[in-house]
Coordinates of C-alpha atoms in Angstrom, one line a residue:
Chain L
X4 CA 0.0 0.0 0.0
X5 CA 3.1 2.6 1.2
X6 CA 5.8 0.9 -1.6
X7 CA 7.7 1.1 2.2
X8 CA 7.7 5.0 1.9
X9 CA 6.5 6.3 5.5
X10 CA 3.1 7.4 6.0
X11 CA 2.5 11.0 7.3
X12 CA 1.2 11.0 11.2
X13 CA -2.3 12.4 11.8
X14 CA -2.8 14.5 15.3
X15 CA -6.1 15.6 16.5
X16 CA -6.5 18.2 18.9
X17 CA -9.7 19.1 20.7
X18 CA -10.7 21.0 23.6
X19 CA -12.1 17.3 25.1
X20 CA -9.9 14.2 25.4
X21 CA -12.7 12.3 24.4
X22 CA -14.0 13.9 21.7
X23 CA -9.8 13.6 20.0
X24 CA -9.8 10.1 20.7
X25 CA -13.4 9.2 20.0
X26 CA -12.6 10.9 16.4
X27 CA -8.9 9.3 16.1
X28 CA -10.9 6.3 16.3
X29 CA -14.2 6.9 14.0
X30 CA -11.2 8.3 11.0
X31 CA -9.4 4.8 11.6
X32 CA -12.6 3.2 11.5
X33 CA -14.0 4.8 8.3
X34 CA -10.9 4.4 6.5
X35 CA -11.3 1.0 6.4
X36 CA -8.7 0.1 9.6
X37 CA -5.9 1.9 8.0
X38 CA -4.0 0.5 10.6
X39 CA -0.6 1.7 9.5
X40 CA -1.4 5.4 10.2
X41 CA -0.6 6.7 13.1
X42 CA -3.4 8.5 14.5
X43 CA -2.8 10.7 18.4
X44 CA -5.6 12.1 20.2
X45 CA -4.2 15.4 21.9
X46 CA -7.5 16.1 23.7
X47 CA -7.9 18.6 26.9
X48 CA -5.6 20.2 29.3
X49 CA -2.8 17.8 31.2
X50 CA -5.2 17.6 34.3
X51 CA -7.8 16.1 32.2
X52 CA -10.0 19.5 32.0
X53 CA -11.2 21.1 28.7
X54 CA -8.6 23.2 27.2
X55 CA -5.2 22.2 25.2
X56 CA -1.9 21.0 26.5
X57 CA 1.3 22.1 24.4
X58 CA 2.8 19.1 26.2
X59 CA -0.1 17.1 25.1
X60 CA 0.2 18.3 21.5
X61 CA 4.0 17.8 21.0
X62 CA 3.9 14.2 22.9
X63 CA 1.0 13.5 20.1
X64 CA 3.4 14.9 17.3
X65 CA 6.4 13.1 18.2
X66 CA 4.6 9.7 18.6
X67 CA 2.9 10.1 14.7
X68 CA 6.3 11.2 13.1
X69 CA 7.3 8.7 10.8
X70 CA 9.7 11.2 8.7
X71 CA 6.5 11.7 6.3
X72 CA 5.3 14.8 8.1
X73 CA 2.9 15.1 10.5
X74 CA -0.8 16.8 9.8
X75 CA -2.5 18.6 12.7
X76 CA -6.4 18.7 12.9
X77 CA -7.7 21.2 15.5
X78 CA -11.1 22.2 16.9
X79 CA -11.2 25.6 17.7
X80 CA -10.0 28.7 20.0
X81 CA -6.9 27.7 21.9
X82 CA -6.6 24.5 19.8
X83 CA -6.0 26.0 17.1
X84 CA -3.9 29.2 18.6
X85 CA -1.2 26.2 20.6
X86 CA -0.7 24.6 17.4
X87 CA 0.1 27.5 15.9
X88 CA 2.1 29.0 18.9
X89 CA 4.2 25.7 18.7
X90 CA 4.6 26.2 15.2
X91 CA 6.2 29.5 15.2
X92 CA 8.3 28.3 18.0
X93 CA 10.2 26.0 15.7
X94 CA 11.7 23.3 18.0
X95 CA 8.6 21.8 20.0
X96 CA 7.0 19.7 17.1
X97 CA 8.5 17.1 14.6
X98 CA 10.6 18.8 11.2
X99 CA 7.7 19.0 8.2
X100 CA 4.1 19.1 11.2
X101 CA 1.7 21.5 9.5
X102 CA -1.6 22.8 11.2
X103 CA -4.3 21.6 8.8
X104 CA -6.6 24.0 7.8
X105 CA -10.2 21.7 7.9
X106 CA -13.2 20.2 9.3
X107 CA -11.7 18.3 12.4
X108 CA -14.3 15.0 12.0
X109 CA -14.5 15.2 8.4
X110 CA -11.1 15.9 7.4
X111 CA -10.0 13.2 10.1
X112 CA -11.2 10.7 8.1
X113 CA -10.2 12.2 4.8
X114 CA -6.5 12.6 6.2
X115 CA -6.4 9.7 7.4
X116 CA -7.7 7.9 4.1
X117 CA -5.1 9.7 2.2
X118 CA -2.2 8.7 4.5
X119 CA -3.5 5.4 4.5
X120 CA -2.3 5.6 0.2
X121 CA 1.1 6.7 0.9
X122 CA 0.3 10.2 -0.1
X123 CA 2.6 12.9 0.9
X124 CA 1.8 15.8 3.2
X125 CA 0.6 18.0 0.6
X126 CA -1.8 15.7 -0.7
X127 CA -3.0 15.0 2.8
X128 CA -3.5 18.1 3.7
X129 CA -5.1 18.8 0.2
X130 CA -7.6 15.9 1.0
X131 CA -8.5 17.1 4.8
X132 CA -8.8 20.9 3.4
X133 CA -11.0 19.8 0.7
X134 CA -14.1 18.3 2.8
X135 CA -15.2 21.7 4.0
X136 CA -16.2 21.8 -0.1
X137 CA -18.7 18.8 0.9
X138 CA -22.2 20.2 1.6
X139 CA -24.8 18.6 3.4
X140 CA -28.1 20.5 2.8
Chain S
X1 CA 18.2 51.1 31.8
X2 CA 16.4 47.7 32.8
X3 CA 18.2 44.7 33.7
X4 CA 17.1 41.1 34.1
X5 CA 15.9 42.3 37.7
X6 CA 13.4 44.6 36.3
X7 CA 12.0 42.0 33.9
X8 CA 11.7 39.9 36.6
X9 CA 9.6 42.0 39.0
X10 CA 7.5 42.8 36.2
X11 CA 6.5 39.1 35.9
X12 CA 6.1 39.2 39.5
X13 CA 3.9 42.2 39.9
X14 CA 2.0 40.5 36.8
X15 CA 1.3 37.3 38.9
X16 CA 0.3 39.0 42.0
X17 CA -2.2 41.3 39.9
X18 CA -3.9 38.3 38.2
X19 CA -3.8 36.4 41.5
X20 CA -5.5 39.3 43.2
X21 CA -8.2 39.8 40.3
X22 CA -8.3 36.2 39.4
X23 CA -11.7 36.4 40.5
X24 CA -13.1 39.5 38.7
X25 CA -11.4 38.4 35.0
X26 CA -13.4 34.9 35.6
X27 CA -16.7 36.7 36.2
X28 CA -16.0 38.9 33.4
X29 CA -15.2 36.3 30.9
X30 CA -18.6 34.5 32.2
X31 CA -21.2 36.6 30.1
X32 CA -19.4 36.8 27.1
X33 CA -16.5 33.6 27.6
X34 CA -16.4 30.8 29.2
X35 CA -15.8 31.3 32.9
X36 CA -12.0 30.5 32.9
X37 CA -10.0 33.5 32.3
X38 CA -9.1 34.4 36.0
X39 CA -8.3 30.6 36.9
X40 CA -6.3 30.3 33.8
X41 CA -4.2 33.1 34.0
X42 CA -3.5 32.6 37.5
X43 CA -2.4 29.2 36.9
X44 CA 0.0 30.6 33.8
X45 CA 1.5 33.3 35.8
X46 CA 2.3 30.8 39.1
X47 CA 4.3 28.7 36.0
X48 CA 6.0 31.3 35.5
X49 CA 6.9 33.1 38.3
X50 CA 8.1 29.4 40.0
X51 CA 10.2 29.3 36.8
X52 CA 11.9 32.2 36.5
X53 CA 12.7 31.5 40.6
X54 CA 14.3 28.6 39.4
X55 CA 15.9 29.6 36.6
X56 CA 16.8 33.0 37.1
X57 CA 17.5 33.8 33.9
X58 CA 20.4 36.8 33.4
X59 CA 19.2 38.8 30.2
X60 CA 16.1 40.7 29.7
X61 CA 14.9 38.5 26.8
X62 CA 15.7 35.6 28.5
X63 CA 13.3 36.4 31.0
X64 CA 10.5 37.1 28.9
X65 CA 11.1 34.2 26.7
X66 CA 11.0 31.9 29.6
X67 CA 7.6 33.7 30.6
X68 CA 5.9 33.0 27.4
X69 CA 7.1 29.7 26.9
X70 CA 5.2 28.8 30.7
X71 CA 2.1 30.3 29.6
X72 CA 2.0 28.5 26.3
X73 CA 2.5 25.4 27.7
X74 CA 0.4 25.9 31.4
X75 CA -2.8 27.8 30.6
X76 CA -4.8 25.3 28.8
X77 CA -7.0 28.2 27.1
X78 CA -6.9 30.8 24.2
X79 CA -5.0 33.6 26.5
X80 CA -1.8 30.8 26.8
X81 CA -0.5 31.2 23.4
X82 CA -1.9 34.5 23.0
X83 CA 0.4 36.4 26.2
X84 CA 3.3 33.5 25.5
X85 CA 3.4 34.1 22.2
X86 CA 3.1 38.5 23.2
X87 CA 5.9 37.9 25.9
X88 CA 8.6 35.3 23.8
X89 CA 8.1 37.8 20.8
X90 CA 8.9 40.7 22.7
X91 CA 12.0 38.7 24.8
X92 CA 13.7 37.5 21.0
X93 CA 13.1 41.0 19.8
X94 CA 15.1 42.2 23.1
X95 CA 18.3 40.0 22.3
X96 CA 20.7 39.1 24.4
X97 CA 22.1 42.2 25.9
X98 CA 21.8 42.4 30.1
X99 CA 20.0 45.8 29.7
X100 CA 17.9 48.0 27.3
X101 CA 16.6 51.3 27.6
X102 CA 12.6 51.8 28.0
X103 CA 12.6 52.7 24.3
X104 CA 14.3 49.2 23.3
X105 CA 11.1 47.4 25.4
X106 CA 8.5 49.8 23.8
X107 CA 10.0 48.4 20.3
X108 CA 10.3 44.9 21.4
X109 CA 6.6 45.3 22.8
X110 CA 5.4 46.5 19.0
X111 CA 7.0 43.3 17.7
X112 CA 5.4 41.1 20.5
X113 CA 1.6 42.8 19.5
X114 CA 2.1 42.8 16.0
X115 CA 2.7 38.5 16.7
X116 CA -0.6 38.3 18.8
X117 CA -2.6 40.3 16.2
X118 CA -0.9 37.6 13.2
X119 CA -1.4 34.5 15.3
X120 CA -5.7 35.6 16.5
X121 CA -6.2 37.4 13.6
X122 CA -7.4 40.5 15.9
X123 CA -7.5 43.9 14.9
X124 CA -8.2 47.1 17.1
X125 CA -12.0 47.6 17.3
X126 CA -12.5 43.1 17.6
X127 CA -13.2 43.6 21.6
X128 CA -9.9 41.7 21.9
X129 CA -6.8 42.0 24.2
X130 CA -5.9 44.0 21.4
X131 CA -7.6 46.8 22.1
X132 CA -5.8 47.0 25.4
X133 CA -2.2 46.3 24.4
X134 CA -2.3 48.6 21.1
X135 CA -2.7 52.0 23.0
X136 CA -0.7 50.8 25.8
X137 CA 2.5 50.0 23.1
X138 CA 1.5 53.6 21.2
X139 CA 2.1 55.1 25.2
X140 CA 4.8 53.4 26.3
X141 CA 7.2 56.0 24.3
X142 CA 6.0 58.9 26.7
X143 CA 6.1 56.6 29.8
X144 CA 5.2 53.5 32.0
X145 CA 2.0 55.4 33.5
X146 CA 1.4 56.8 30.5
X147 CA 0.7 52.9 29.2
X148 CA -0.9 51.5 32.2
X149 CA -3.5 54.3 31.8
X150 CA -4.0 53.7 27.9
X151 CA -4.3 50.2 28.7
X152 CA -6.8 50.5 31.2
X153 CA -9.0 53.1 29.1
X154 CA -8.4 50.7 25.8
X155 CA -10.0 48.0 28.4
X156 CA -13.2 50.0 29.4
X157 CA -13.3 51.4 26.0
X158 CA -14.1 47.8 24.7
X159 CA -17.8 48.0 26.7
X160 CA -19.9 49.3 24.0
X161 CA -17.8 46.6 20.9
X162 CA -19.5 43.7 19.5
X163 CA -16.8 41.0 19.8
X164 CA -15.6 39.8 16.5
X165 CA -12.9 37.3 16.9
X166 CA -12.5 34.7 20.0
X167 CA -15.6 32.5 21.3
X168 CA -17.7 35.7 22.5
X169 CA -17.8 36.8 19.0
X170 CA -20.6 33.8 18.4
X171 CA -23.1 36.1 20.8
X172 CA -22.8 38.9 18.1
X173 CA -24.8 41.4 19.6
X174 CA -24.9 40.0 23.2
X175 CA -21.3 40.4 23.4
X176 CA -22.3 44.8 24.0
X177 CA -22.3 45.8 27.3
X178 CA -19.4 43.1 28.6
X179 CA -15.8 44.4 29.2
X180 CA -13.5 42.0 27.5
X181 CA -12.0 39.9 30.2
X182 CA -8.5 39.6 27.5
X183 CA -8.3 43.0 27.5
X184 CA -8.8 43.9 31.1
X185 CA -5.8 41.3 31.7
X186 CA -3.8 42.4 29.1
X187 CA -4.2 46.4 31.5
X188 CA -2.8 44.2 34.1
X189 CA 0.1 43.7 32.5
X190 CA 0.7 47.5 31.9
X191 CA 0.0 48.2 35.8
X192 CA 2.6 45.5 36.8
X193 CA 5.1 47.1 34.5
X194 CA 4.8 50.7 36.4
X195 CA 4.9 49.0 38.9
X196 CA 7.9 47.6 38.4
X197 CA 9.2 50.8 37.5
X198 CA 8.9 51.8 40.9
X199 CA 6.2 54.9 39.7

C-alpha cells in the first residue's frame, strides 16, 4: 500500500480528550482500519480538564512522526492558537508538522484515508482541506 | 536602563495582579466567555513566576522568553499562546544584551503585538486583548504610567464593541455591554510594569 515509503502522522487536537480520541478512532474506523497510520488524540488540558496542553500536542506529534510529516487537525479557539504558537516556535514539534486547515471530523477521516495511500503531506492536507467543499443541505 | 531584575519583577507584579483579580477576569469572561480567564491566567503566571525562581534567567529576553514559553504550555485556554506568544516575541526581539533602555522594550513590545494580532487574527476595534495592548505600546514611548493608563482606558473602552474574533464573537450582539475579560488582563500587565518601575 506505502511501496515502504513512511506514512504521514495524523494528530487531533480538541478541547475534550474524548471527543480527540473518540474521532482518532471513527477516521481509523472509516478508512477501512488503515492501521498503518498513526493516529494521536491530543484532547484537553494535562489535568484532564477542557482546554489544550502544548505538552499534550507535541507528545502526540512526536509519537505520529514517521519522517512523512505530520498533519494537525484542530477544533477551535486555543486548539487551534497552541498549534500555531508551537509552530512559530520552531523546536517543539516534529521537522515537516503542519496545522491543517479543515473540518476536524470530516477531514479526520479524509487525512487519514489519504495517509492510508502513501500520499505525501501536501496531498494530505489537500484531502482534509477539501471536505469543507462537501455540503450537506 | 532595565536589567534582568526589572523583567523579573515585572513578571512578579504580573502574577500578584492576576492572583488578586483572578476572581473579577473569571466573572468577566462569564457573560461573554467561558468562565475560565481568571483561573487560567492565574495558573499561567504561578508557572511562571516558580520558573523564573528557578531559573533566574540573566538577560532581559531571557526572562520574557521563559515567561511566554510557561504560559503556552500551562494555561490550557486561548490567552496561553496569546500572552506566550506576546511575551517570547517581545524577549527574541530584546536579544541578548543584560539591559535595554525603555525605548528598546516599547520596540520589542510593538513586535510582540504585532505577533498576537498575526497569530488571533485580531484587529483594534474586535473587543480583543488587542484593544488594550495597542494603545498601551503607542504610550509606552512617553512613559510607564502613560501605558498602564492607555491600557486600562483601551479595556473599558471595549464595553460598547460587538466582539468579533474569540468564542464571545458567536453572541454577536450580546457580546455589547461586557468588558472583554482579554483586555482587562492584558491592563494588568501595563500596571505591573509601572509598577515595576517603581512609579
Amino acid at each position: 500500500m506505502s511501496d515502504g515509503r513512511q506514512l504521514v502522522g495524523i494528530v487531533l487536537v480538541s478541547h475534550s480528550a474524548e471527543v480527540a480520541a473518540s474521532v482518532a478512532e471513527l477516521a481509523k474506523e472509516l478508512s477501512g482500519g488503515a492501521g498503518t497510520v498513526a493516529v494521536a488524540p491530543a484532547g484537553g488540558t494535562a489535568s484532564g480538564e477542557f482546554g489544550t496542553s502544548s505538552e499534550l500536542v507535541a507528545a502526540a506529534a512526536a509519537s505520529v512522526d514517521r519522517g512523512a510529516g505530520v498533519a494537525v487537525l484542530t477544533d477551535l479557539g486555543s486548539a487551534v492558537l497552541t498549534v500555531k504558537a508551537l509552530l512559530a516556535e520552531g523546536d517543539e514539534l516534529p521537522d515537516h508538522t503542519r496545522l491543517v486547515d479543515a473540518p476536524f471530523v470530516e477531514g479526520a477521516v479524509a487525512a487519514v484515508v489519504t495517509a492510508s495511500t502513501g500520499a505525501d503531506l501536501d496531498a494530505v492536507e489537500a484531502a482534509a482541506a477539501e471536505a469543507y467543499s462537501y455540503r450537506k443541505a | 536602563m532595565l536589567d534582568a531584575d526589572f523583567f523579573r519583577r515585572w513578571m512578579t507584579a504580573t502574577t500578584a495582579l492576576v492572583d488578586r483579580e483572578a476572581e473579577r477576569l473569571t466573572a468577566l469572561d462569564s457573560p461573554i466567555g467561558d468562565a475560565d480567564h481568571g483561573s487560567n491566567l492565574k495558573r499561567g503566571f504561578t508557572a511562571v513566576a516558580a520558573a523564573l525562581e528557578e531559573e533566574a534567567p540573566a538577560t532581559p529576553g531571557a526572562v520574557l522568553i521563559l515567561a511566554g514559553r510557561q504560559l503556552i504550555s500551562k494555561v490550557g485556554g486561548a490567552s496561553g499562546p496569546l500572552y506566550g506568544t506576546l511575551l517570547r516575541r517581545t524577549g527574541k526581539a530584546l536579544g541578548d544584551s543584560a539591559e535595554v533602555s525603555a525605548g528598546q522594550l516599547a520596540e520589542a513590545l510593538r513586535t510582540g503585538v504585532d505577533a498576537v494580532r498575526t497569530l488571533g487574527g485580531a484587529a483594534p476595534g474586535d473587543k480583543t486583548m488587542v484593544d488594550a495592548l495597542v494603545p498601551a505600546v503607542e504610550a509606552l514611548g512617553d512613559s510607564f504610567g502613560a501605558a498602564r493608563t492607555a491600557a486600562a482606558e483601551g479595556a473599558e473602552a471595549t464595553t460598547p464593541l460587538q466582539a468579533r474574533k474569540g468564542r464571545a464573537s458567536y453572541l454577536g450582539e450580546r457580546s455589547i455591554g461586557h468588558q472583554d475579560p482579554g483586555a482587562t488582563s492584558a491592563a494588568l500587565l501595563f500596571e505591573a510594569l509601572k509598577e515595576a518601575a517603581g512609579e
